[in-house]
Amino acid sequence: MNTNDLTLNLVISPLTDKPEYLNKLAKWHHAEWSYLNPERSFEERLKDMQLDLAGNAVPATYFAEVDGKLAGSATILDDDMSTHPELGPWLASVFVDAQYRHRGIASALVRKIMQHAEEAQIKTLYLYTPGQEQLYEQLGWQHFLSENYNGTDVTIMSIKLT
């Protein structure tokens, strides 16, 4: 299957459409990023992600399916960094399952969250990443600052929305 075939079968939807994905997404996110918030348990993450099912503009999670199979997700949150409570909202938890990576799914998820934010009349979004700056730069994000966050060097980025 080539990349174009895959992206033609890509569907991005709000988590409210399939709440049964909540537990699997929470497991993926916890496995991927628990080192950035080591004091946060899986149960706390799952409880926080349940707020994404309320149907509010923030927080909200979108998931990607390829041929009806869960492939990834992205979230918009009010607060994602304890060192920067003055910033927000945040793009967070951009995750694509390993078998679906490098096929444009992460970019599609980021664009969906950006569209969601624009529709909610959010003017600026932030994110932090420990190494995926190039992905976000290609989508128009700008370097905001760099810092060490819980023992990991991260780049904080922002984007102005119209």
PDB file of C-alpha atoms in Angstrom:
ATOM      1  CA  MET A   1       0.000   0.000   0.000  1.00  0.00           C
ATOM      2  CA  ASN A   2       1.481   3.378  -0.874  1.00  0.00           C
ATOM      3  CA  THR A   3       1.106   6.504   1.220  1.00  0.00           C
ATOM      4  CA  ASN A   4      -1.588   8.021  -0.970  1.00  0.00           C
ATOM      5  CA  ASP A   5      -3.753   4.922  -0.642  1.00  0.00           C
ATOM      6  CA  LEU A   6      -3.463   5.189   3.131  1.00  0.00           C
ATOM      7  CA  THR A   7      -4.350   8.861   3.398  1.00  0.00           C
ATOM      8  CA  LEU A   8      -7.400   8.375   1.184  1.00  0.00           C
ATOM      9  CA  ASN A   9      -8.748   6.045   3.885  1.00  0.00           C
ATOM     10  CA  LEU A  10      -7.984   8.442   6.753  1.00  0.00           C
ATOM     11  CA  VAL A  11     -10.901   9.712   8.843  1.00  0.00           C
ATOM     12  CA  ILE A  12     -10.465  12.159  11.733  1.00  0.00           C
ATOM     13  CA  SER A  13     -13.301  12.473  14.255  1.00  0.00           C
ATOM     14  CA  PRO A  14     -13.890  13.831  17.751  1.00  0.00           C
ATOM     15  CA  LEU A  15     -13.454  11.350  20.589  1.00  0.00           C
ATOM     16  CA  THR A  16     -17.085  12.014  21.488  1.00  0.00           C
ATOM     17  CA  ASP A  17     -17.971   9.945  18.370  1.00  0.00           C
ATOM     18  CA  LYS A  18     -16.243   6.831  19.742  1.00  0.00           C
ATOM     19  CA  PRO A  19     -15.749   7.089  23.506  1.00  0.00           C
ATOM     20  CA  GLU A  20     -14.755   3.427  23.511  1.00  0.00           C
ATOM     21  CA  TYR A  21     -11.325   4.590  22.244  1.00  0.00           C
ATOM     22  CA  LEU A  22     -10.659   6.538  25.446  1.00  0.00           C
ATOM     23  CA  ASN A  23      -8.897   3.736  27.350  1.00  0.00           C
ATOM     24  CA  LYS A  24      -6.630   2.743  24.456  1.00  0.00           C
ATOM     25  CA  LEU A  25      -5.666   6.349  23.763  1.00  0.00           C
ATOM     26  CA  ALA A  26      -4.925   6.942  27.448  1.00  0.00           C
ATOM     27  CA  LYS A  27      -2.671   3.863  27.435  1.00  0.00           C
ATOM     28  CA  TRP A  28      -0.844   5.056  24.317  1.00  0.00           C
ATOM     29  CA  HIS A  29      -0.362   8.551  25.729  1.00  0.00           C
ATOM     30  CA  HIS A  30       0.792   7.301  29.098  1.00  0.00           C
ATOM     31  CA  ALA A  31       3.303   4.900  27.543  1.00  0.00           C
ATOM     32  CA  GLU A  32       4.634   7.631  25.251  1.00  0.00           C
ATOM     33  CA  TRP A  33       4.863  10.615  27.611  1.00  0.00           C
ATOM     34  CA  SER A  34       4.699   9.543  31.261  1.00  0.00           C
ATOM     35  CA  TYR A  35       8.408  10.400  31.597  1.00  0.00           C
ATOM     36  CA  LEU A  36       7.507  14.088  31.085  1.00  0.00           C
ATOM     37  CA  ASN A  37       5.086  14.014  34.036  1.00  0.00           C
ATOM     38  CA  PRO A  38       6.362  11.148  36.181  1.00  0.00           C
ATOM     39  CA  GLU A  39       4.113  12.023  39.130  1.00  0.00           C
ATOM     40  CA  ARG A  40       0.975  11.536  37.021  1.00  0.00           C
ATOM     41  CA  SER A  41      -0.536   8.067  37.194  1.00  0.00           C
ATOM     42  CA  PHE A  42      -2.342   6.289  34.382  1.00  0.00           C
ATOM     43  CA  GLU A  43      -5.572   6.576  36.373  1.00  0.00           C
ATOM     44  CA  GLU A  44      -5.138  10.368  36.617  1.00  0.00           C
ATOM     45  CA  ARG A  45      -4.495  10.584  32.878  1.00  0.00           C
ATOM     46  CA  LEU A  46      -7.595   8.511  32.142  1.00  0.00           C
ATOM     47  CA  LYS A  47      -9.704  10.665  34.466  1.00  0.00           C
ATOM     48  CA  ASP A  48      -8.409  13.863  32.829  1.00  0.00           C
ATOM     49  CA  MET A  49      -9.082  12.482  29.340  1.00  0.00           C
ATOM     50  CA  GLN A  50     -12.689  11.713  30.303  1.00  0.00           C
ATOM     51  CA  LEU A  51     -13.225  15.487  30.254  1.00  0.00           C
ATOM     52  CA  ASP A  52     -12.644  15.303  26.481  1.00  0.00           C
ATOM     53  CA  LEU A  53     -15.978  13.502  26.193  1.00  0.00           C
ATOM     54  CA  ALA A  54     -17.995  16.497  27.426  1.00  0.00           C
ATOM     55  CA  GLY A  55     -18.205  18.028  23.954  1.00  0.00           C
ATOM     56  CA  ASN A  56     -16.565  21.322  24.934  1.00  0.00           C
ATOM     57  CA  ALA A  57     -14.186  23.269  22.701  1.00  0.00           C
ATOM     58  CA  VAL A  58     -11.413  22.734  25.279  1.00  0.00           C
ATOM     59  CA  PRO A  59     -10.442  20.113  26.241  1.00  0.00           C
ATOM     60  CA  ALA A  60     -11.135  17.990  23.189  1.00  0.00           C
ATOM     61  CA  THR A  61      -9.467  15.023  21.537  1.00  0.00           C
ATOM     62  CA  TYR A  62      -9.656  13.969  17.914  1.00  0.00           C
ATOM     63  CA  PHE A  63      -8.721  10.495  16.747  1.00  0.00           C
ATOM     64  CA  ALA A  64      -7.561   9.214  13.381  1.00  0.00           C
ATOM     65  CA  GLU A  65      -8.778   5.979  11.844  1.00  0.00           C
ATOM     66  CA  VAL A  66      -7.304   4.243   8.825  1.00  0.00           C
ATOM     67  CA  ASP A  67      -9.620   1.686   7.267  1.00  0.00           C
ATOM     68  CA  GLY A  68     -11.696   1.816  10.448  1.00  0.00           C
ATOM     69  CA  LYS A  69      -8.725   1.091  12.739  1.00  0.00           C
ATOM     70  CA  LEU A  70      -7.522   3.518  15.406  1.00  0.00           C
ATOM     71  CA  ALA A  71      -4.279   5.085  14.184  1.00  0.00           C
ATOM     72  CA  GLY A  72      -3.635   8.132  16.382  1.00  0.00           C
ATOM     73  CA  SER A  73      -4.915  11.207  18.161  1.00  0.00           C
ATOM     74  CA  ALA A  74      -4.334  14.837  19.101  1.00  0.00           C
ATOM     75  CA  THR A  75      -5.774  16.973  21.877  1.00  0.00           C
ATOM     76  CA  ILE A  76      -6.394  20.609  22.736  1.00  0.00           C
ATOM     77  CA  LEU A  77      -5.989  21.458  26.444  1.00  0.00           C
ATOM     78  CA  ASP A  78      -6.203  24.573  28.592  1.00  0.00           C
ATOM     79  CA  ASP A  79      -2.936  23.771  30.376  1.00  0.00           C
ATOM     80  CA  ASP A  80      -0.161  21.349  29.449  1.00  0.00           C
ATOM     81  CA  MET A  81       2.966  22.686  31.193  1.00  0.00           C
ATOM     82  CA  SER A  82       3.132  23.321  34.910  1.00  0.00           C
ATOM     83  CA  THR A  83       5.978  25.806  34.320  1.00  0.00           C
ATOM     84  CA  HIS A  84       3.817  27.981  32.047  1.00  0.00           C
ATOM     85  CA  PRO A  85       0.290  28.335  33.438  1.00  0.00           C
ATOM     86  CA  GLU A  86       0.079  31.737  31.715  1.00  0.00           C
ATOM     87  CA  LEU A  87       0.131  30.087  28.276  1.00  0.00           C
ATOM     88  CA  GLY A  88      -2.672  28.257  26.573  1.00  0.00           C
ATOM     89  CA  PRO A  89      -4.537  26.621  25.120  1.00  0.00           C
ATOM     90  CA  TRP A  90      -2.176  23.842  24.093  1.00  0.00           C
ATOM     91  CA  LEU A  91      -1.952  21.309  21.295  1.00  0.00           C
ATOM     92  CA  ALA A  92      -0.991  18.099  23.085  1.00  0.00           C
ATOM     93  CA  SER A  93      -0.772  14.346  22.777  1.00  0.00           C
ATOM     94  CA  VAL A  94      -0.126  14.197  19.041  1.00  0.00           C
ATOM     95  CA  PHE A  95       0.381  10.470  18.711  1.00  0.00           C
ATOM     96  CA  VAL A  96       0.361   8.049  15.786  1.00  0.00           C
ATOM     97  CA  ASP A  97       0.649   4.303  16.293  1.00  0.00           C
ATOM     98  CA  ALA A  98       3.982   2.990  14.980  1.00  0.00           C
ATOM     99  CA  GLN A  99       2.464   1.044  12.083  1.00  0.00           C
ATOM    100  CA  TYR A 100       0.889   4.244  10.672  1.00  0.00           C
ATOM    101  CA  ARG A 101       3.764   6.716  11.118  1.00  0.00           C
ATOM    102  CA  HIS A 102       5.423   8.735   8.331  1.00  0.00           C
ATOM    103  CA  ARG A 103       2.237   8.882   6.290  1.00  0.00           C
ATOM    104  CA  GLY A 104       0.960  12.369   7.077  1.00  0.00           C
ATOM    105  CA  ILE A 105      -1.427  11.359   9.852  1.00  0.00           C
ATOM    106  CA  ALA A 106       0.240  13.480  12.543  1.00  0.00           C
ATOM    107  CA  SER A 107       0.111  16.520  10.260  1.00  0.00           C
ATOM    108  CA  ALA A 108      -3.563  15.880   9.519  1.00  0.00           C
ATOM    109  CA  LEU A 109      -4.323  15.617  13.245  1.00  0.00           C
ATOM    110  CA  VAL A 110      -2.453  18.858  13.991  1.00  0.00           C
ATOM    111  CA  ARG A 111      -4.317  20.659  11.207  1.00  0.00           C
ATOM    112  CA  LYS A 112      -7.617  19.344  12.621  1.00  0.00           C
ATOM    113  CA  ILE A 113      -6.838  20.724  16.087  1.00  0.00           C
ATOM    114  CA  MET A 114      -5.824  24.048  14.516  1.00  0.00           C
ATOM    115  CA  GLN A 115      -9.127  24.156  12.606  1.00  0.00           C
ATOM    116  CA  HIS A 116     -11.022  23.249  15.797  1.00  0.00           C
ATOM    117  CA  ALA A 117      -9.240  26.072  17.657  1.00  0.00           C
ATOM    118  CA  GLU A 118     -10.034  28.592  14.916  1.00  0.00           C
ATOM    119  CA  GLU A 119     -13.703  27.585  15.008  1.00  0.00           C
ATOM    120  CA  ALA A 120     -13.626  28.165  18.778  1.00  0.00           C
ATOM    121  CA  GLN A 121     -12.140  31.636  18.092  1.00  0.00           C
ATOM    122  CA  ILE A 122      -8.845  30.798  19.778  1.00  0.00           C
ATOM    123  CA  LYS A 123      -6.178  33.214  18.571  1.00  0.00           C
ATOM    124  CA  THR A 124      -2.952  31.426  19.627  1.00  0.00           C
ATOM    125  CA  LEU A 125      -2.064  27.806  20.314  1.00  0.00           C
ATOM    126  CA  TYR A 126       1.031  26.491  22.090  1.00  0.00           C
ATOM    127  CA  LEU A 127       2.744  23.131  22.212  1.00  0.00           C
ATOM    128  CA  TYR A 128       5.898  21.661  23.608  1.00  0.00           C
ATOM    129  CA  THR A 129       7.933  18.928  22.026  1.00  0.00           C
ATOM    130  CA  PRO A 130      11.084  17.035  22.956  1.00  0.00           C
ATOM    131  CA  GLY A 131      12.217  16.665  19.358  1.00  0.00           C
ATOM    132  CA  GLN A 132       9.514  17.005  16.714  1.00  0.00           C
ATOM    133  CA  GLU A 133      10.053  20.683  15.905  1.00  0.00           C
ATOM    134  CA  GLN A 134      10.400  20.030  12.169  1.00  0.00           C
ATOM    135  CA  LEU A 135       6.905  18.519  11.926  1.00  0.00           C
ATOM    136  CA  TYR A 136       5.353  21.599  13.493  1.00  0.00           C
ATOM    137  CA  GLU A 137       7.533  24.104  11.606  1.00  0.00           C
ATOM    138  CA  GLN A 138       6.255  22.601   8.346  1.00  0.00           C
ATOM    139  CA  LEU A 139       2.730  23.431   9.546  1.00  0.00           C
ATOM    140  CA  GLY A 140       3.550  27.061  10.350  1.00  0.00           C
ATOM    141  CA  TRP A 141       4.466  26.831  14.037  1.00  0.00           C
ATOM    142  CA  GLN A 142       7.189  29.124  15.390  1.00  0.00           C
ATOM    143  CA  HIS A 143       9.820  28.608  18.083  1.00  0.00           C
ATOM    144  CA  PHE A 144       8.690  30.345  21.285  1.00  0.00           C
ATOM    145  CA  LEU A 145      11.334  29.228  23.786  1.00  0.00           C
ATOM    146  CA  SER A 146      13.380  26.254  24.922  1.00  0.00           C
ATOM    147  CA  GLU A 147      13.752  24.872  28.416  1.00  0.00           C
ATOM    148  CA  ASN A 148      14.403  21.782  30.449  1.00  0.00           C
ATOM    149  CA  TYR A 149      11.064  20.361  31.575  1.00  0.00           C
ATOM    150  CA  ASN A 150      11.139  17.592  34.182  1.00  0.00           C
ATOM    151  CA  GLY A 151      14.614  16.561  33.078  1.00  0.00           C
ATOM    152  CA  THR A 152      13.987  16.716  29.311  1.00  0.00           C
ATOM    153  CA  ASP A 153      14.989  19.460  26.894  1.00  0.00           C
ATOM    154  CA  VAL A 154      11.865  20.679  25.112  1.00  0.00           C
ATOM    155  CA  THR A 155      10.950  23.377  22.628  1.00  0.00           C
ATOM    156  CA  ILE A 156       7.830  25.428  23.213  1.00  0.00           C
ATOM    157  CA  MET A 157       6.210  26.506  19.968  1.00  0.00           C
ATOM    158  CA  SER A 158       3.253  28.703  19.094  1.00  0.00           C
ATOM    159  CA  ILE A 159       1.045  29.530  16.154  1.00  0.00           C
ATOM    160  CA  LYS A 160      -1.200  32.514  15.539  1.00  0.00           C
ATOM    161  CA  LEU A 161      -4.565  31.508  14.156  1.00  0.00           C
ATOM    162  CA  THR A 162      -6.861  33.656  12.039  1.00  0.00           C
TER     163      THR A 162
END
